[in-house]
Amino acid sequence: MEIEESSHQGEVKMKEDLSRQEGTYGAKMIGKLKKMRCAVIGLRGIGIEVAKNLMLAGPHTVMVHDDENAEFADMGTNFYITEEDVKSKKSRSGACEKSLSEINPNTYFEVHKGDLKKEDLDGFDVVIFADNTPLSKLYEMNEYLRKKGKKFIYANTYGLLLTIFSDFGTEHEIFDASGEAERTIVIDKVEIVNEPYDSIEEFLKSEAGGKSDEEVGKMGYKDKKVAAIGILKSIAGIEMDEKRQKSISIPEILNLADKNDKTCKKSKCGKITTEGERSLLSDREYIKFDEIIMSKSQADSKNSEGGHIFKLGQKITDINSICQIKTHRTNPSVFYIGDISDLGEYQGGGMGSQVKLAIKESYESLKKQYTAPSFEQFFTDMSHTFEEAKQHVAWAAVKTFEEENGHLPCMHDEKDADACIKIAKKFEWAEAIGGFDETFIRKASLFARAETNALAAFAGGIVAQEAMKQTGKYTPMKQWIYMHALQLLSLEKASKAVGDRYDYYRCLFGDSFVANAKKAKFFLVGCGALGCEFLKNIALTGLGCSNEGAVHVTDDDVIELSNLSRQFLFRRKHVGKLKAECASGSAVDMNPDLKCGLKLHTTRVEPKTENEFSDKFWQSLDFVINALDNIKARYYVDTKCVTFGKPLFESGTLGTQANQTVHVPKKTPCYQEGSPPGEGQGIAMCTLTFFPFEPLHCIEWSRVMFGSVFEDGPSAYEDLRKSGVEKYLEKTGKNISEEKDTLEKTLKWVKIASNPTLEQCVKLAMDHFLQFFRDECKNLIHTFPKDARKVDKKSGEDRGPFWHGRRRFPRPHEEFDAKNQDHVDFVYHTTCIFADTFGLTKGGYPDEKEVLKLAATTETAEWTPKKENVDDPEGGGEQKGATMVSSDDYEEIENMRKEIQKLDVDKLVKLFPAEFEKDDDTNHHVDWITIASNLRGWTRNLKPSTKQHCRMIAGRIIAAIATATASITGLVFMEVYKQILAVENIDDYRWSTINLAVNTYVIELPCDPKCHRSGKMVTEEVQDDEVVEVKKILTCIPDKFTCYDFIDFKDGKDLKISEFIERFAKQEGGLKINFLSRKSNNKGVPMYQEINVAMYQNKKKFSERMLQRMKNPTQKKILQQSIDTANAMLEQATSYDNMTVFEAYTKAYGPLEDPNREFLVLDADVTPTDRELEDGEEIEIPAIKYYFR
C-alpha cells in the first residue's frame, strides 16, 4: 500500500509503503489510525519506546510532554538523549524532539511545554502516562478523560517490576476482536440432535441429575465427577470399572450423557460436521452459512450480515443465515448451532464463512480498579503464577509513598522500603485480593528509581499497540498487566551510581554486570526490524562497547521504502543503502562507546561465506543473537551454535504475534529441535488445479499460472536462443520426464515470437482467457457432470455425490464479454505483460480501448470436449505424474528435437521473460494475479479478493509491525541479561509467546534438551500407498545423548577411509561405519557408503545383455542409465580404497570455504561387529568431529 496524499493543511505528504503494516492491520484500521491523535506523557524508557512505536505506525498526531531535565542515567533507556543534552540541561522532550519528528514525516509531531492541564488533552483520542505522575493526578486525569470519551493508559516500571493499566471507558466498540483472517469452512453434514450440556454443573442440575444449585456449589472437582458417574449408572445404566472411573474425563462424561436418551437434554439444536480435521473456530463466534439445502429450506437465501442473526438456543427459521456456534468438546471438526428441527433433513451442499460482528465492552476507572483490580486473564507467567496481586500491592505501596513524600523511594534505601511495607499494611483491600508480600514490596521500593531498556521495550510495544486499539480493531486489556523479574535483584550484588549512562544497570545488577556487558563478544545476525531493535538494546546496555568487547553485525540486504514503517534506525535518506552500515551508524549515534567493539560485516551468513565466518570466528563468540526472517538461515546459524557450544537467542514475529526462545548448550533443545512456525503444508495440487474452495486457492493458482504463462515458456525460448541448439538439446535430454514438456514450450514460443506484435499479444490474451475460464470448467463438467457419483475404485461401491463438500460445481465464463469489466481487465493486463515480453512497451503500455478494439476482431476457437485427467479427487492429493516415457512420447520428442535442429538461433528475436514483482504497481503483475484469481473464484462462487490481499499472498509478504518487534526483543534482552549475569540454573531462563491483539502472553520455562534414548517404538510409514505400522528397536550409544554431544576423533590427519573405519571401531567399542556424510538434517549425498560390488557387477552384466536385445529407443535409454549407474558405483568402490577422509569429503561437497578449519562434522551409520542386529534395530550415535590437522 503506497500512499501519497495531501494533509488537511494543504501540505503534500511524502510517499510511503505500508504494505507490510496493512498486511497486519488492514485498510480499515489504517484509515482510522491516520485520524488518531495520541499524547505521550513522560519520556523515560517506556515513554520513548511508546512514542517511537506510535510514530512508526503513523497516526495523525503524536504529542509528547516531559519537562524534566535529562540525566546521564536516562541514556541507558532513552536512545535519543545524548551526553551533550544532559550537560546543556535540556528537558527530555527537548532532547528527543528532533529525532522523534524525523521518524515519520507524515505524522504531525508536537511537544507540549509547561504545566499539563486537563484541558490540554481535549484534542487527543488516547493519552498515555509513562512517567511518575502522582496517583491523585492520575485519578483526576483518568476521570476527566472518561467523561470526554477518551482512552487512558498508564505504564511504569519500578526496577524490574512492570505495571500497565488500560481504561477504554464506559463503552468501547470493537469491530474485530482478534485480527485473524475470516475463516471459510466446508459443510460435510448437518444433523438435528439434542442440545449438548455446557458444563458438568448443568448436567448435575438437569432433570436427570436432580441436584440443586446449593448442592452443586458445595462440590469440588472430584465430587462433581463422582456424582456424574453415579447418575450415568443409576439413570442410564452405564457401568464403569474402578480404573475407568479414575481415567474418564469430564468431557467424556458429558458426551455419554448427551448420547443417552435418559440423560440427554430434551431441547434440540443443529450439529454441523465440517470437512477436514478441524474447523479452527471458537465458542460463541458467528458463521454465515450459504448453499445448505434442507428439505424444508432453500439454499439460495440472500442474507447479508445485516440479515437474520440466530444466537445459540434460538429457533432457526433459515439455516442460510448468520448463526452463533458452540464448538464440540472433543471433536474439532464439529460444532453446534440453534434449533433447526423445523427445517427438515439435510439434502446437501453448504459453505460457512466467519462473520465478525461488532461488540461493545465497558471498563472501570483507575480509582475503582486500584482497590479491586482486574488482571488480564491471558497473561500467564508459568514461573510466577498467581503473583499479580502481590505485584499490584507492591506497586500501590510505592505509588502511595511517592504521593505522600513527593518523590520515589531512594535507591537502595532500607528505611524507605520499610516505609512502603508499613503503607501496604494499612491497605484494607490488600488482604482481600491476597496480595501482601513483604519481599515484593521491599524489592520494588529498593530499586524503584531504576529501569531497564528490556522491560521498557517490552512495555513500549504493548502500550503503543494498546493505544492503536482505539480504532476498534483488537481487544483492549482488562485491565492490568503485571510482570516482574525481581528474583534477579539483591542489594548484595547492586552497586552505587557513579554518574554515567550505565547507572541504572549498575544500581540493579552491580558493577560486575556493567563490566561483563562491555566485554561481551557476540554476533547479531540480521539488521532488519528485529536487528534494529536489538542494536538499540545493545547500545543502551553497553554490550560489547569497549576495546575488549566485540559486536559482530551483519546483513547483506539494502533498505527499501517499506522498511521505514517498522525498522526505526532507517530514514528516507537511507533507502537503497546497506542495512548493516546504516543501522550500525544509527546505533553508534545512540552510544559512541559502541564504536570500540563494533565489527561490521555486509555478508550473508551461509556455507559459501565460511571464509569470513570461520571456525575461529564462531569459537571467539560468547553467544549469538539471531534477527533473521527465514528458516533456512536460522537453521544454519543454529547448527554453528550447536557445533561450537554457543548460546543462541532466537525470536520471530508475524503480525501482532511473536515468540522468543533461548537455546543453551546441553540444557535446552537446539532451535531445530523445537517447533518453530513453519510455512504450512501448502495446497494439494488437485485442489489447486480442479477443486478450489477458498479464495486463497484461486490466488495461489494465479501465481502458478503467472509463472507458467509469462515466465516458463519465454525462459525456455531464451535458453535455446542463448545456449545454441547443441547445448540446449544436451541439457533437455538429461531429464527424460520433463524433456517433452520443455521442448513443447520452446517450440510454441518460437512460433509466437515470430510475430511480436500487439495483435499477437491480444490473441494470446484472448486464448488464455477462454482456456482458463471457459474450456477448463467445461472439460471438468464434461468429465464429471452435476449428477456424477463417487465410486470406490476397488469395490465399485457408490460413495455418494461427486460434487459435495470441498468439490464445488464449476460455472464457466461462456465467452469473452466486452461489457464485463472483469473480462476486459484480464485481457488488458495479459496483453500488457505479453507486450513487455516482446519488448513493445518502451513507449508505454497500449491503451485499453485499443486492446478492446483488437479483441473484438480476434478469432477464437470453439470449445471442444475433452476429458480431464483427475487423479484421486477424493483425497485431493497430488497428481501422480508418470516418470516413464511411452514409445509415442519418444517419437514426439524425436520429432521436436529434429525441428529444433533446423532452427537458426541467430535469427530468433530476443524476449524478456517476466519476473514476478509484487511492489511495482505499474507492471500489471499484481493486477493480473488479482483479476485472474477473482475470475476463477467466480467459477466456484467464491468471494473476490482485494488487490492488496493478492499482493500479500502471491508476493509471500510477511505481515510485520513495529510493536510486536519491540516487545519481543525486550523479552529477548531480559534473557541476555541473565547470560551477562552468568545465571547457571536453566529454570531461571524463559521462553515466551505473545499476541498483542488479544493480550495473550505465555512466559514459560525452557523445554528439556531432546535426548536420543534407546527403546522400542512403533512408527507409521507409507508402503504401496498405504499407511502401515512399523516396529523398530532404537539403540543409542551412548544412551540419552543430545545434539550438543559429539564423538571426538583426534588422530585423523591423512587417514584413508579404510584406516579411519578401522580405528573408529577400536575407539568406539567395535562399531563399524558403513555410511558417512557431512552433518545435516537429512542425510544427503554420501562421502562414503559401503558398496555391494558383486550386486552392481551382476546388474551391469544383465543390463548390457538386455541392451543388445532391446529395440525400443526409450527402453534402451533407460537400460543405458542403469549401466552408467552401475559403472559409477563400481568406480566409487575402487576410489574408496585409495582416498583419505578429507579427500572424500571435498570430492563430495567441494573445497572448504574456511582454509583454516581443523575438523569436519560427520554423520555416520554404524553396525556392531560383535553381534547381529535384531529385526528392525537401528543404531544411533552422536555426530563425529573428525580432526584432520
mmCIF file of N, CA, C and O in Angstrom, residues 185-191 193 196 269-275 278-289 292 312 319 323-329 331-338 351-353:
data_model
loop_
_atom_site.group_PDB
_atom_site.id
_atom_site.type_symbol
_atom_site.label_atom_id
_atom_site.label_comp_id
_atom_site.label_asym_id
_atom_site.label_seq_id
_atom_site.Cartn_x
_atom_site.Cartn_y
_atom_site.Cartn_z
ATOM 1 N N ILE A 185 -15.281 -22.456 5.900
ATOM 2 C CA ILE A 185 -15.403 -23.878 6.177
ATOM 3 C C ILE A 185 -16.323 -24.513 5.145
ATOM 4 O O ILE A 185 -17.149 -23.848 4.526
ATOM 5 N N VAL A 186 -16.138 -25.802 4.958
ATOM 6 C CA VAL A 186 -16.966 -26.576 4.035
ATOM 7 C C VAL A 186 -17.802 -27.546 4.856
ATOM 8 O O VAL A 186 -17.279 -28.274 5.713
ATOM 9 N N ILE A 187 -19.112 -27.545 4.609
ATOM 10 C CA ILE A 187 -20.029 -28.387 5.373
ATOM 11 C C ILE A 187 -20.059 -29.798 4.792
ATOM 12 O O ILE A 187 -20.232 -29.981 3.583
ATOM 13 N N ASP A 188 -19.890 -30.776 5.651
ATOM 14 C CA ASP A 188 -19.983 -32.175 5.229
ATOM 15 C C ASP A 188 -21.349 -32.770 5.587
ATOM 16 O O ASP A 188 -21.907 -33.580 4.852
ATOM 17 N N LYS A 189 -21.889 -32.355 6.750
ATOM 18 C CA LYS A 189 -23.122 -32.972 7.224
ATOM 19 C C LYS A 189 -23.827 -32.029 8.198
ATOM 20 O O LYS A 189 -23.182 -31.303 8.954
ATOM 21 N N VAL A 190 -25.173 -32.035 8.156
ATOM 22 C CA VAL A 190 -25.987 -31.261 9.103
ATOM 23 C C VAL A 190 -26.995 -32.223 9.726
ATOM 24 O O VAL A 190 -27.709 -32.930 9.018
ATOM 25 N N GLU A 191 -27.055 -32.242 11.065
ATOM 26 C CA GLU A 191 -27.959 -33.164 11.765
ATOM 27 C C GLU A 191 -28.763 -32.402 12.814
ATOM 28 O O GLU A 191 -28.305 -31.380 13.336
ATOM 29 N N VAL A 193 -29.937 -32.750 16.512
ATOM 30 C CA VAL A 193 -29.576 -33.553 17.683
ATOM 31 C C VAL A 193 -30.063 -32.848 18.950
ATOM 32 O O VAL A 193 -30.520 -31.709 18.907
ATOM 33 N N PRO A 196 -26.261 -30.161 23.481
ATOM 34 C CA PRO A 196 -25.276 -30.692 24.434
ATOM 35 C C PRO A 196 -25.238 -29.867 25.720
ATOM 36 O O PRO A 196 -25.615 -28.689 25.727
ATOM 37 N N CYS A 269 -30.986 -28.929 18.695
ATOM 38 C CA CYS A 269 -30.070 -27.978 18.068
ATOM 39 C C CYS A 269 -29.537 -28.589 16.777
ATOM 40 O O CYS A 269 -29.791 -29.759 16.481
ATOM 41 N N GLY A 270 -28.807 -27.797 16.027
ATOM 42 C CA GLY A 270 -28.179 -28.297 14.813
ATOM 43 C C GLY A 270 -26.739 -28.689 15.078
ATOM 44 O O GLY A 270 -25.999 -27.967 15.743
ATOM 45 N N LYS A 271 -26.355 -29.856 14.572
ATOM 46 C CA LYS A 271 -24.976 -30.331 14.690
ATOM 47 C C LYS A 271 -24.345 -30.261 13.304
ATOM 48 O O LYS A 271 -24.820 -30.885 12.357
ATOM 49 N N ILE A 272 -23.271 -29.483 13.175
ATOM 50 C CA ILE A 272 -22.605 -29.275 11.893
ATOM 51 C C ILE A 272 -21.259 -29.998 11.908
ATOM 52 O O ILE A 272 -20.442 -29.774 12.793
ATOM 53 N N THR A 273 -21.050 -30.852 10.923
ATOM 54 C CA THR A 273 -19.753 -31.524 10.745
ATOM 55 C C THR A 273 -19.075 -30.920 9.528
ATOM 56 O O THR A 273 -19.679 -30.836 8.453
ATOM 57 N N THR A 274 -17.849 -30.475 9.701
ATOM 58 C CA THR A 274 -17.117 -29.848 8.600
ATOM 59 C C THR A 274 -16.145 -30.836 7.985
ATOM 60 O O THR A 274 -15.744 -31.821 8.608
ATOM 61 N N GLU A 275 -15.754 -30.553 6.745
ATOM 62 C CA GLU A 275 -14.722 -31.368 6.114
ATOM 63 C C GLU A 275 -13.362 -30.954 6.659
ATOM 64 O O GLU A 275 -13.118 -29.788 6.948
ATOM 65 N N ARG A 278 -10.168 -30.167 11.461
ATOM 66 C CA ARG A 278 -10.562 -29.178 12.463
ATOM 67 C C ARG A 278 -11.083 -27.924 11.770
ATOM 68 O O ARG A 278 -10.636 -27.569 10.685
ATOM 69 N N SER A 279 -12.029 -27.264 12.422
ATOM 70 C CA SER A 279 -12.592 -26.046 11.844
ATOM 71 C C SER A 279 -11.837 -24.795 12.280
ATOM 72 O O SER A 279 -11.951 -23.753 11.651
ATOM 73 N N LEU A 280 -11.085 -24.877 13.381
ATOM 74 C CA LEU A 280 -10.328 -23.748 13.933
ATOM 75 C C LEU A 280 -11.234 -22.600 14.393
ATOM 76 O O LEU A 280 -10.837 -21.447 14.440
ATOM 77 N N LEU A 281 -12.471 -22.947 14.731
ATOM 78 C CA LEU A 281 -13.412 -21.947 15.235
ATOM 79 C C LEU A 281 -13.468 -22.002 16.756
ATOM 80 O O LEU A 281 -13.067 -22.987 17.370
ATOM 81 N N SER A 282 -14.000 -20.941 17.346
ATOM 82 C CA SER A 282 -14.085 -20.854 18.806
ATOM 83 C C SER A 282 -15.533 -20.670 19.243
ATOM 84 O O SER A 282 -16.385 -20.246 18.459
ATOM 85 N N ASP A 283 -15.787 -21.008 20.508
ATOM 86 C CA ASP A 283 -17.130 -20.833 21.074
ATOM 87 C C ASP A 283 -17.621 -19.396 20.906
ATOM 88 O O ASP A 283 -16.854 -18.439 21.033
ATOM 89 N N ARG A 284 -18.911 -19.282 20.645
ATOM 90 C CA ARG A 284 -19.634 -18.006 20.598
ATOM 91 C C ARG A 284 -19.304 -17.173 19.361
ATOM 92 O O ARG A 284 -19.764 -16.041 19.242
ATOM 93 N N GLU A 285 -18.518 -17.711 18.438
ATOM 94 C CA GLU A 285 -18.291 -17.000 17.185
ATOM 95 C C GLU A 285 -19.542 -17.112 16.303
ATOM 96 O O GLU A 285 -20.438 -17.911 16.575
ATOM 97 N N TYR A 286 -19.557 -16.329 15.229
ATOM 98 C CA TYR A 286 -20.692 -16.334 14.307
ATOM 99 C C TYR A 286 -20.234 -16.812 12.927
ATOM 100 O O TYR A 286 -19.159 -16.428 12.454
ATOM 101 N N ILE A 287 -21.075 -17.634 12.300
ATOM 102 C CA ILE A 287 -20.799 -18.168 10.974
ATOM 103 C C ILE A 287 -21.956 -17.820 10.048
ATOM 104 O O ILE A 287 -23.126 -17.992 10.400
ATOM 105 N N LYS A 288 -21.634 -17.322 8.852
ATOM 106 C CA LYS A 288 -22.649 -17.089 7.824
ATOM 107 C C LYS A 288 -22.682 -18.310 6.907
ATOM 108 O O LYS A 288 -21.691 -18.643 6.255
ATOM 109 N N PHE A 289 -23.802 -19.027 6.901
ATOM 110 C CA PHE A 289 -23.943 -20.223 6.065
ATOM 111 C C PHE A 289 -24.530 -19.845 4.708
ATOM 112 O O PHE A 289 -25.363 -18.944 4.587
ATOM 113 N N ILE A 292 -26.581 -24.327 1.872
ATOM 114 C CA ILE A 292 -27.045 -25.538 2.557
ATOM 115 C C ILE A 292 -28.473 -25.828 2.107
ATOM 116 O O ILE A 292 -29.342 -24.947 2.151
ATOM 117 N N LEU A 312 -27.314 -18.948 19.927
ATOM 118 C CA LEU A 312 -27.474 -20.301 20.456
ATOM 119 C C LEU A 312 -28.773 -20.394 21.251
ATOM 120 O O LEU A 312 -29.128 -19.474 21.992
ATOM 121 N N ILE A 319 -31.559 -21.624 7.671
ATOM 122 C CA ILE A 319 -30.192 -22.005 8.055
ATOM 123 C C ILE A 319 -29.145 -21.205 7.302
ATOM 124 O O ILE A 319 -28.034 -21.023 7.788
ATOM 125 N N CYS A 323 -25.308 -17.536 12.164
ATOM 126 C CA CYS A 323 -25.638 -18.322 13.358
ATOM 127 C C CYS A 323 -24.469 -18.325 14.331
ATOM 128 O O CYS A 323 -23.307 -18.485 13.933
ATOM 129 N N GLN A 324 -24.770 -18.195 15.595
ATOM 130 C CA GLN A 324 -23.759 -18.329 16.644
ATOM 131 C C GLN A 324 -23.473 -19.810 16.861
ATOM 132 O O GLN A 324 -24.371 -20.644 16.746
ATOM 133 N N ILE A 325 -22.221 -20.144 17.155
ATOM 134 C CA ILE A 325 -21.839 -21.550 17.268
ATOM 135 C C ILE A 325 -21.306 -21.894 18.649
ATOM 136 O O ILE A 325 -20.859 -21.021 19.397
ATOM 137 N N LYS A 326 -21.380 -23.173 18.950
ATOM 138 C CA LYS A 326 -20.744 -23.737 20.142
ATOM 139 C C LYS A 326 -19.914 -24.927 19.679
ATOM 140 O O LYS A 326 -20.425 -25.826 19.019
ATOM 141 N N THR A 327 -18.624 -24.938 19.979
ATOM 142 C CA THR A 327 -17.751 -25.999 19.495
ATOM 143 C C THR A 327 -17.972 -27.291 20.280
ATOM 144 O O THR A 327 -18.401 -27.275 21.439
ATOM 145 N N HIS A 328 -17.674 -28.401 19.620
ATOM 146 C CA HIS A 328 -17.760 -29.711 20.267
ATOM 147 C C HIS A 328 -16.638 -29.836 21.299
ATOM 148 O O HIS A 328 -15.553 -29.284 21.127
ATOM 149 N N ARG A 329 -16.909 -30.585 22.358
ATOM 150 C CA ARG A 329 -15.915 -30.683 23.446
ATOM 151 C C ARG A 329 -14.632 -31.365 22.997
ATOM 152 O O ARG A 329 -13.541 -30.994 23.425
ATOM 153 N N ASN A 331 -14.284 -33.042 19.521
ATOM 154 C CA ASN A 331 -14.119 -33.203 18.073
ATOM 155 C C ASN A 331 -13.987 -31.826 17.430
ATOM 156 O O ASN A 331 -14.965 -31.097 17.290
ATOM 157 N N PRO A 332 -12.802 -31.431 16.992
ATOM 158 C CA PRO A 332 -12.605 -30.073 16.474
ATOM 159 C C PRO A 332 -13.236 -29.824 15.105
ATOM 160 O O PRO A 332 -13.216 -28.697 14.624
ATOM 161 N N SER A 333 -13.782 -30.854 14.468
ATOM 162 C CA SER A 333 -14.440 -30.647 13.174
ATOM 163 C C SER A 333 -15.956 -30.509 13.319
ATOM 164 O O SER A 333 -16.671 -30.423 12.322
ATOM 165 N N VAL A 334 -16.455 -30.492 14.566
ATOM 166 C CA VAL A 334 -17.900 -30.441 14.816
ATOM 167 C C VAL A 334 -18.238 -29.225 15.677
ATOM 168 O O VAL A 334 -17.483 -28.877 16.593
ATOM 169 N N PHE A 335 -19.370 -28.581 15.364
ATOM 170 C CA PHE A 335 -19.883 -27.535 16.245
ATOM 171 C C PHE A 335 -21.414 -27.548 16.178
ATOM 172 O O PHE A 335 -22.017 -28.229 15.342
ATOM 173 N N TYR A 336 -22.028 -26.775 17.076
ATOM 174 C CA TYR A 336 -23.491 -26.761 17.189
ATOM 175 C C TYR A 336 -24.019 -25.357 16.922
ATOM 176 O O TYR A 336 -23.320 -24.353 17.156
ATOM 177 N N ILE A 337 -25.276 -25.289 16.440
ATOM 178 C CA ILE A 337 -25.964 -24.015 16.262
ATOM 179 C C ILE A 337 -27.339 -24.138 16.921
ATOM 180 O O ILE A 337 -27.632 -25.138 17.583
ATOM 181 N N GLY A 338 -28.200 -23.150 16.733
ATOM 182 C CA GLY A 338 -29.520 -23.173 17.356
ATOM 183 C C GLY A 338 -30.419 -24.287 16.825
ATOM 184 O O GLY A 338 -29.990 -25.177 16.078
ATOM 185 N N MET A 351 -21.504 -24.038 2.611
ATOM 186 C CA MET A 351 -20.258 -23.355 2.939
ATOM 187 C C MET A 351 -20.542 -22.452 4.132
ATOM 188 O O MET A 351 -21.686 -22.025 4.348
ATOM 189 N N GLY A 352 -19.521 -22.185 4.881
ATOM 190 C CA GLY A 352 -19.655 -21.271 6.003
ATOM 191 C C GLY A 352 -18.501 -20.297 6.020
ATOM 192 O O GLY A 352 -17.363 -20.674 5.725
ATOM 193 N N SER A 353 -18.771 -19.054 6.334
ATOM 194 C CA SER A 353 -17.702 -18.069 6.453
ATOM 195 C C SER A 353 -17.856 -17.332 7.773
ATOM 196 O O SER A 353 -18.964 -16.961 8.173
#
